[in-house]
Amino acid sequence: MTILKQGRRDAEHIMGEGPGTLSREAILITAGPALPPGQVLGIVTTTGHYAPYDKDNTDGSEDAAAVLYAGIPASAEVRTGAAIVRHAELNGALLTGFDEEARPALEARQLIVR
């Protein structure tokens, strides 16, 4: 018997968002590994590009600023993507890279993690 495991679906982590595309923005994401939907992101200060949030970084990405809307593949180049950047309610169990230290920064952007 073969067991198939489905990965995360795009936007599965969103419980509610603003009407239309109010909550979303097109973004540039630093080169790097594949990122799943729901990846918590920070903004690299020197470039303005988004990168995976990591509280131990010192480049700006240590401050949570957005959540990736849909997964993106690995790339050696800067990538385009979409992120939830404001006015949304998110399922914390489906976020990648989320920790309690990210909560206040996300709440400041009206991104509420349940």
PDB file of C-alpha atoms in Angstrom:
ATOM      1  CA  MET A   1       0.000   0.000   0.000  1.00  0.00           C
ATOM      2  CA  THR A   2       1.330   3.424  -0.947  1.00  0.00           C
ATOM      3  CA  ILE A   3       0.654   6.292   1.410  1.00  0.00           C
ATOM      4  CA  LEU A   4       0.682   9.741  -0.082  1.00  0.00           C
ATOM      5  CA  LYS A   5       1.323  12.764   2.081  1.00  0.00           C
ATOM      6  CA  GLN A   6       0.030  16.099   0.911  1.00  0.00           C
ATOM      7  CA  GLY A   7       2.086  19.154   1.765  1.00  0.00           C
ATOM      8  CA  ARG A   8       0.636  22.413   2.941  1.00  0.00           C
ATOM      9  CA  ARG A   9      -1.777  24.138   0.624  1.00  0.00           C
ATOM     10  CA  ASP A  10      -1.447  27.787  -0.370  1.00  0.00           C
ATOM     11  CA  ALA A  11      -3.295  30.108   2.030  1.00  0.00           C
ATOM     12  CA  GLU A  12      -4.266  27.207   4.319  1.00  0.00           C
ATOM     13  CA  HIS A  13      -2.879  29.194   7.269  1.00  0.00           C
ATOM     14  CA  ILE A  14      -5.244  32.156   6.712  1.00  0.00           C
ATOM     15  CA  MET A  15      -8.341  32.142   8.904  1.00  0.00           C
ATOM     16  CA  GLY A  16      -9.570  35.514   7.674  1.00  0.00           C
ATOM     17  CA  GLU A  17      -8.276  38.521   5.770  1.00  0.00           C
ATOM     18  CA  GLY A  18      -9.329  41.931   4.526  1.00  0.00           C
ATOM     19  CA  PRO A  19     -11.644  42.179   1.506  1.00  0.00           C
ATOM     20  CA  GLY A  20     -10.165  41.754  -1.949  1.00  0.00           C
ATOM     21  CA  THR A  21      -6.408  41.933  -1.788  1.00  0.00           C
ATOM     22  CA  LEU A  22      -6.209  44.404   1.115  1.00  0.00           C
ATOM     23  CA  SER A  23      -4.110  42.007   3.193  1.00  0.00           C
ATOM     24  CA  ARG A  24      -1.710  40.922   0.426  1.00  0.00           C
ATOM     25  CA  GLU A  25       1.280  42.424  -1.357  1.00  0.00           C
ATOM     26  CA  ALA A  26       3.624  41.256  -4.096  1.00  0.00           C
ATOM     27  CA  ILE A  27       7.093  40.973  -2.538  1.00  0.00           C
ATOM     28  CA  LEU A  28      10.706  40.173  -3.361  1.00  0.00           C
ATOM     29  CA  ILE A  29      12.245  37.316  -1.382  1.00  0.00           C
ATOM     30  CA  THR A  30      15.948  36.684  -0.899  1.00  0.00           C
ATOM     31  CA  ALA A  31      17.625  33.792  -2.712  1.00  0.00           C
ATOM     32  CA  GLY A  32      17.611  30.564  -0.753  1.00  0.00           C
ATOM     33  CA  PRO A  33      15.834  27.284  -0.092  1.00  0.00           C
ATOM     34  CA  ALA A  34      12.223  26.485  -0.920  1.00  0.00           C
ATOM     35  CA  LEU A  35       9.769  28.132   1.481  1.00  0.00           C
ATOM     36  CA  PRO A  36       6.357  26.725   2.409  1.00  0.00           C
ATOM     37  CA  PRO A  37       3.062  28.604   2.562  1.00  0.00           C
ATOM     38  CA  GLY A  38       2.809  30.170   6.001  1.00  0.00           C
ATOM     39  CA  GLN A  39       6.532  30.937   6.379  1.00  0.00           C
ATOM     40  CA  VAL A  40       6.978  33.895   8.734  1.00  0.00           C
ATOM     41  CA  LEU A  41       9.103  36.570   7.061  1.00  0.00           C
ATOM     42  CA  GLY A  42      11.174  39.571   8.087  1.00  0.00           C
ATOM     43  CA  ILE A  43      12.562  42.379   5.934  1.00  0.00           C
ATOM     44  CA  VAL A  44      16.318  42.638   5.277  1.00  0.00           C
ATOM     45  CA  THR A  45      17.150  46.253   6.054  1.00  0.00           C
ATOM     46  CA  THR A  46      19.818  46.789   3.386  1.00  0.00           C
ATOM     47  CA  THR A  47      17.779  45.451   0.443  1.00  0.00           C
ATOM     48  CA  GLY A  48      14.123  45.678   1.457  1.00  0.00           C
ATOM     49  CA  HIS A  49      13.745  42.043   0.394  1.00  0.00           C
ATOM     50  CA  TYR A  50      11.873  39.610   2.586  1.00  0.00           C
ATOM     51  CA  ALA A  51      13.654  36.625   4.163  1.00  0.00           C
ATOM     52  CA  PRO A  52      12.633  33.880   6.577  1.00  0.00           C
ATOM     53  CA  TYR A  53      12.162  35.342  10.052  1.00  0.00           C
ATOM     54  CA  ASP A  54      14.858  34.320  12.520  1.00  0.00           C
ATOM     55  CA  LYS A  55      15.018  36.003  15.923  1.00  0.00           C
ATOM     56  CA  ASP A  56      18.802  35.423  16.012  1.00  0.00           C
ATOM     57  CA  ASN A  57      19.525  37.365  12.796  1.00  0.00           C
ATOM     58  CA  THR A  58      20.804  40.939  12.854  1.00  0.00           C
ATOM     59  CA  ASP A  59      19.945  42.034   9.292  1.00  0.00           C
ATOM     60  CA  GLY A  60      16.345  43.115   9.897  1.00  0.00           C
ATOM     61  CA  SER A  61      14.798  39.674   9.359  1.00  0.00           C
ATOM     62  CA  GLU A  62      14.826  39.214  13.150  1.00  0.00           C
ATOM     63  CA  ASP A  63      11.620  41.276  13.208  1.00  0.00           C
ATOM     64  CA  ALA A  64       8.574  39.409  11.896  1.00  0.00           C
ATOM     65  CA  ALA A  65       6.839  41.479   9.226  1.00  0.00           C
ATOM     66  CA  ALA A  66       4.719  39.212   7.023  1.00  0.00           C
ATOM     67  CA  VAL A  67       3.621  35.656   6.263  1.00  0.00           C
ATOM     68  CA  LEU A  68       4.180  33.968   2.904  1.00  0.00           C
ATOM     69  CA  TYR A  69       0.882  33.407   1.088  1.00  0.00           C
ATOM     70  CA  ALA A  70       1.997  30.541  -1.182  1.00  0.00           C
ATOM     71  CA  GLY A  71       5.063  28.337  -1.244  1.00  0.00           C
ATOM     72  CA  ILE A  72       8.017  29.223  -3.465  1.00  0.00           C
ATOM     73  CA  PRO A  73      10.781  27.030  -4.913  1.00  0.00           C
ATOM     74  CA  ALA A  74      14.465  27.217  -4.045  1.00  0.00           C
ATOM     75  CA  SER A  75      16.513  29.654  -6.109  1.00  0.00           C
ATOM     76  CA  ALA A  76      19.954  31.209  -6.299  1.00  0.00           C
ATOM     77  CA  GLU A  77      18.266  34.449  -7.407  1.00  0.00           C
ATOM     78  CA  VAL A  78      15.894  36.890  -5.713  1.00  0.00           C
ATOM     79  CA  ARG A  79      12.350  35.545  -6.070  1.00  0.00           C
ATOM     80  CA  THR A  80       8.902  37.059  -6.341  1.00  0.00           C
ATOM     81  CA  GLY A  81       6.041  35.976  -4.158  1.00  0.00           C
ATOM     82  CA  ALA A  82       2.963  37.134  -2.308  1.00  0.00           C
ATOM     83  CA  ALA A  83       2.662  37.758   1.402  1.00  0.00           C
ATOM     84  CA  ILE A  84       0.025  38.603   3.946  1.00  0.00           C
ATOM     85  CA  VAL A  85       1.298  41.932   5.302  1.00  0.00           C
ATOM     86  CA  ARG A  86      -1.700  43.449   7.160  1.00  0.00           C
ATOM     87  CA  HIS A  87      -5.246  42.901   8.444  1.00  0.00           C
ATOM     88  CA  ALA A  88      -5.435  39.112   8.763  1.00  0.00           C
ATOM     89  CA  GLU A  89      -6.118  36.350  11.256  1.00  0.00           C
ATOM     90  CA  LEU A  90      -3.698  33.406  11.000  1.00  0.00           C
ATOM     91  CA  ASN A  91      -3.598  29.848  12.329  1.00  0.00           C
ATOM     92  CA  GLY A  92      -0.399  29.659  14.375  1.00  0.00           C
ATOM     93  CA  ALA A  93      -0.266  25.856  14.116  1.00  0.00           C
ATOM     94  CA  LEU A  94       0.183  26.203  10.344  1.00  0.00           C
ATOM     95  CA  LEU A  95       2.899  28.877  10.395  1.00  0.00           C
ATOM     96  CA  THR A  96       6.528  27.958   9.775  1.00  0.00           C
ATOM     97  CA  GLY A  97       9.128  29.780  11.835  1.00  0.00           C
ATOM     98  CA  PHE A  98       6.616  31.355  14.208  1.00  0.00           C
ATOM     99  CA  ASP A  99       7.586  31.824  17.840  1.00  0.00           C
ATOM    100  CA  GLU A 100       6.118  33.910  20.644  1.00  0.00           C
ATOM    101  CA  GLU A 101       8.761  36.584  20.092  1.00  0.00           C
ATOM    102  CA  ALA A 102       7.278  37.186  16.612  1.00  0.00           C
ATOM    103  CA  ARG A 103       3.762  37.753  17.952  1.00  0.00           C
ATOM    104  CA  PRO A 104       4.086  41.447  18.987  1.00  0.00           C
ATOM    105  CA  ALA A 105       5.729  42.435  15.690  1.00  0.00           C
ATOM    106  CA  LEU A 106       2.988  40.687  13.695  1.00  0.00           C
ATOM    107  CA  GLU A 107       0.245  42.207  15.872  1.00  0.00           C
ATOM    108  CA  ALA A 108       1.701  45.669  15.217  1.00  0.00           C
ATOM    109  CA  ARG A 109       0.911  44.986  11.532  1.00  0.00           C
ATOM    110  CA  GLN A 110      -2.565  43.738  12.437  1.00  0.00           C
ATOM    111  CA  LEU A 111      -1.596  40.132  11.760  1.00  0.00           C
ATOM    112  CA  ILE A 112      -3.293  38.219  14.560  1.00  0.00           C
ATOM    113  CA  VAL A 113      -2.053  34.712  15.287  1.00  0.00           C
ATOM    114  CA  ARG A 114      -4.576  32.373  16.914  1.00  0.00           C
TER     115      ARG A 114
END
